[in-house]
Short mmCIF file of C-alpha atoms in Angstrom, two decimals:
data_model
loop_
_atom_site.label_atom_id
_atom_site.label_comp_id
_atom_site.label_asym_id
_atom_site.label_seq_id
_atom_site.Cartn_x
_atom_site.Cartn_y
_atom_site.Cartn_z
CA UNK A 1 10.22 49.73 -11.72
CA UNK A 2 9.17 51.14 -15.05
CA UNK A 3 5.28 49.74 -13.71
CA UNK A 4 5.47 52.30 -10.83
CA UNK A 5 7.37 54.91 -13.02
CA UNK A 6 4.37 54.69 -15.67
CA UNK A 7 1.37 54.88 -13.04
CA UNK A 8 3.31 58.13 -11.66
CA UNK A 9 3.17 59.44 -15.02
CA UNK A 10 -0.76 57.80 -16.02
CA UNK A 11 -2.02 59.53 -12.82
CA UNK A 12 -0.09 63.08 -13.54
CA UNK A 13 -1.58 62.95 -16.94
CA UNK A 14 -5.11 61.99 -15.16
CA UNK A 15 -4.68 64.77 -12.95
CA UNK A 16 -3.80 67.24 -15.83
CA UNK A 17 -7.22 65.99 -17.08
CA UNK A 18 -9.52 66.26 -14.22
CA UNK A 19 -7.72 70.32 -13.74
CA UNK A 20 -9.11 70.96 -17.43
CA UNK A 21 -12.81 70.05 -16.22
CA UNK A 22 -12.48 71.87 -13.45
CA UNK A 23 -11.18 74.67 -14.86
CA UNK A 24 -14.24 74.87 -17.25
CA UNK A 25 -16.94 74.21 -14.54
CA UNK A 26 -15.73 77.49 -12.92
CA UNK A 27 -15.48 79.25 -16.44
CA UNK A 28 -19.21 78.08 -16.52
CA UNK A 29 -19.88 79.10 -12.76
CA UNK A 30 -18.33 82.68 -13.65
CA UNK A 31 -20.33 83.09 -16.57
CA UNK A 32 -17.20 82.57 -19.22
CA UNK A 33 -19.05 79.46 -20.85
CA UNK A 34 -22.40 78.35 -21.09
CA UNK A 35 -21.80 75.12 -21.68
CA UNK A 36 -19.54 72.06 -20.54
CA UNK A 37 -17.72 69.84 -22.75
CA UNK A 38 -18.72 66.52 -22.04
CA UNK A 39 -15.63 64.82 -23.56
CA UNK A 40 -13.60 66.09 -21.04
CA UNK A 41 -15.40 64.21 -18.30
CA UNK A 42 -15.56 61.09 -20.73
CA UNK A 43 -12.44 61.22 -21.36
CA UNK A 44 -11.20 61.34 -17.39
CA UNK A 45 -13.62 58.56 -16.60
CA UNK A 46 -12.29 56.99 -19.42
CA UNK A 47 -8.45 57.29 -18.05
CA UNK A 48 -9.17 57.02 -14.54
CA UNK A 49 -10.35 53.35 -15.16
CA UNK A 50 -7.14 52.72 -16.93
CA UNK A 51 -5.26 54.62 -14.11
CA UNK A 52 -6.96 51.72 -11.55
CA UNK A 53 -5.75 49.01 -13.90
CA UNK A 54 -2.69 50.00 -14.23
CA UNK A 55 -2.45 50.23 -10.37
CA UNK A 56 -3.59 46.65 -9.75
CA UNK A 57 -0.68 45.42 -12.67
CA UNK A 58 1.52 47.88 -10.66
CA UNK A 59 0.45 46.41 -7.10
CA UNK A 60 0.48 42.43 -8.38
CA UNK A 61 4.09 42.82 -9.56
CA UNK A 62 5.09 44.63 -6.79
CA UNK A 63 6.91 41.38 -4.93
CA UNK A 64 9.02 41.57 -8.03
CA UNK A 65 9.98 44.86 -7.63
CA UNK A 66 10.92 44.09 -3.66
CA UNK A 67 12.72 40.31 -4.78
CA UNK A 68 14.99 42.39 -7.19
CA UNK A 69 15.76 45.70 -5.22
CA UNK A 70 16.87 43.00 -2.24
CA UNK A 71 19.02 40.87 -4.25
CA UNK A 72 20.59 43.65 -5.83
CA UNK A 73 22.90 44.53 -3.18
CA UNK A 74 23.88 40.47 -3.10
CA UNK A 75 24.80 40.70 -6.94
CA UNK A 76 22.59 37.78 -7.31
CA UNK A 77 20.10 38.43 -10.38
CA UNK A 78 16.10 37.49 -11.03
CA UNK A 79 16.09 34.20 -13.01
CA UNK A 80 13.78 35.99 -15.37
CA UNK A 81 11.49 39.25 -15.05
CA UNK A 82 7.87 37.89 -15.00
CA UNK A 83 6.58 41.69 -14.61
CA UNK A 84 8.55 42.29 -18.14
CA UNK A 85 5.96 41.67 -20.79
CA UNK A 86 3.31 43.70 -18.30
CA UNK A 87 5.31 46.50 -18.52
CA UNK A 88 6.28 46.38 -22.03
CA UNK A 89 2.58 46.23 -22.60
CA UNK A 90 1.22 48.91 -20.47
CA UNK A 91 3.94 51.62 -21.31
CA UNK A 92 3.45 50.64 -25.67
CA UNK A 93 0.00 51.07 -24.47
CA UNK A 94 0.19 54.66 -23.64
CA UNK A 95 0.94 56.54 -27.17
CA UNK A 96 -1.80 54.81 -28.17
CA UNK A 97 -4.19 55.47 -25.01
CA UNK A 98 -3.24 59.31 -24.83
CA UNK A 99 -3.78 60.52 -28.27
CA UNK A 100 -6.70 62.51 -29.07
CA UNK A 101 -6.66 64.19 -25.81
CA UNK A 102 -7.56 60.46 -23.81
CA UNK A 103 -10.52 60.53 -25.35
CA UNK A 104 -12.27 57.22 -26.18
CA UNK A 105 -12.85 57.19 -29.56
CA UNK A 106 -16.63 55.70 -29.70
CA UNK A 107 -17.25 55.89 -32.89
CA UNK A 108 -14.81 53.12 -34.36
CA UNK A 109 -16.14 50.13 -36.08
CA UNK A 110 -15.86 47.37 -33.86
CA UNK A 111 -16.30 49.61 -30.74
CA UNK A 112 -19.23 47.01 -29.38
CA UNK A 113 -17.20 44.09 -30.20
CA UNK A 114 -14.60 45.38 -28.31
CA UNK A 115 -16.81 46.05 -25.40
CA UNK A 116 -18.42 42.28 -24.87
CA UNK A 117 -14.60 41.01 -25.46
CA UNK A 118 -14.20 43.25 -22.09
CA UNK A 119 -17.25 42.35 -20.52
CA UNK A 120 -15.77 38.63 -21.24
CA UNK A 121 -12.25 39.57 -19.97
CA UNK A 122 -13.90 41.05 -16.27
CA UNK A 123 -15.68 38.02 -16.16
CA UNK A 124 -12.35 35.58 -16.29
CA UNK A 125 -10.55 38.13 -14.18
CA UNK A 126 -13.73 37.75 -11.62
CA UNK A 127 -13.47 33.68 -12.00
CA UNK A 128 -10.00 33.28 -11.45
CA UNK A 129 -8.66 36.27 -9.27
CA UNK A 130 -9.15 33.93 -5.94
CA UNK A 131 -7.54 30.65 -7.73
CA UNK A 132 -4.35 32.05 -9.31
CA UNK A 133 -3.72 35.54 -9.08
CA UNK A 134 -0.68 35.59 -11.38
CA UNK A 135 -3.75 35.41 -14.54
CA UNK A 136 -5.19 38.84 -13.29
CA UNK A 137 -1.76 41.04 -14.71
CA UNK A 138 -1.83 39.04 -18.20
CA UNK A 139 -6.24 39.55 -18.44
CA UNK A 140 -5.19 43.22 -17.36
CA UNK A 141 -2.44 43.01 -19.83
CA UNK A 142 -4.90 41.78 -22.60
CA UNK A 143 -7.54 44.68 -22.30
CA UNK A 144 -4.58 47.39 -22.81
CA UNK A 145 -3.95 45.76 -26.02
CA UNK A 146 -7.49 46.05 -26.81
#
């Protein structure tokens, strides 16, 4: 629940984004600006590839979501929560991911580091999405805490 609850609120915020950058490409096509900022549209590129992350964590714990809303009536509980630690995850994630206006922040010192640990991490989630499926929300999991 709190997975669905936090895309809801990832995509409002991406949508609050991409209005911004539209609203200055028709300040520019009135005449109001001369020129764009082009951290805006970084920065919604930036978020909109988090936003489809966050849906595939969302959409992969989704039988979760289903197994607990039908046993609920029953009074018989989930064993454990294996969506838990995804959502704990994604939603620490966001105070970090939304600061300075969802901006990347490029200029950091291991910034290229970061980026081949990624490159590594679509690479596993590429080998292993067709053998066991469950890996893809904990790989997904590990590039928010990057």
């Amino acid at each position: 629940l709190a997975l669905c609850l936090g895309y809801t609120c990832y995509f409002l915020k991406l949508f609050q984004m991409y209005q911004e950058y539209l609203e200055g490409l028709v300040k520019r096509a009135v005449g109001l600006r001369d020129e764009d900022d082009p951290s805006i549209l970084l920065g919604v590129n930036f978020q909109l590839t988090l936003a489809l992350l966050w849906l595939m964590v969302t959409m992969l714990n989704l039988p979760t979501l289903l197994s607990w809303s039908q046993n609920l009536p029953h009074g018989i509980p989930l064993p454990a929560d294996p969506s838990l630690i995804h959502a704990v995850i994604l939603c620490g994630s966001l105070s970090v991911l939304w600061q300075n206006d969802g901006k990347p922040k490029v200029e950091k010192k291991y910034f290229s580091v970061i980026a081949i640990i990624l490159q590594g991490l679509a690479i596993f989630i590429a080998t292993f999405a067709m053998v066991t499926i469950y890996r893809i929300s904990f790989a997904i999991s590990a590039v928010f805490v990057l």
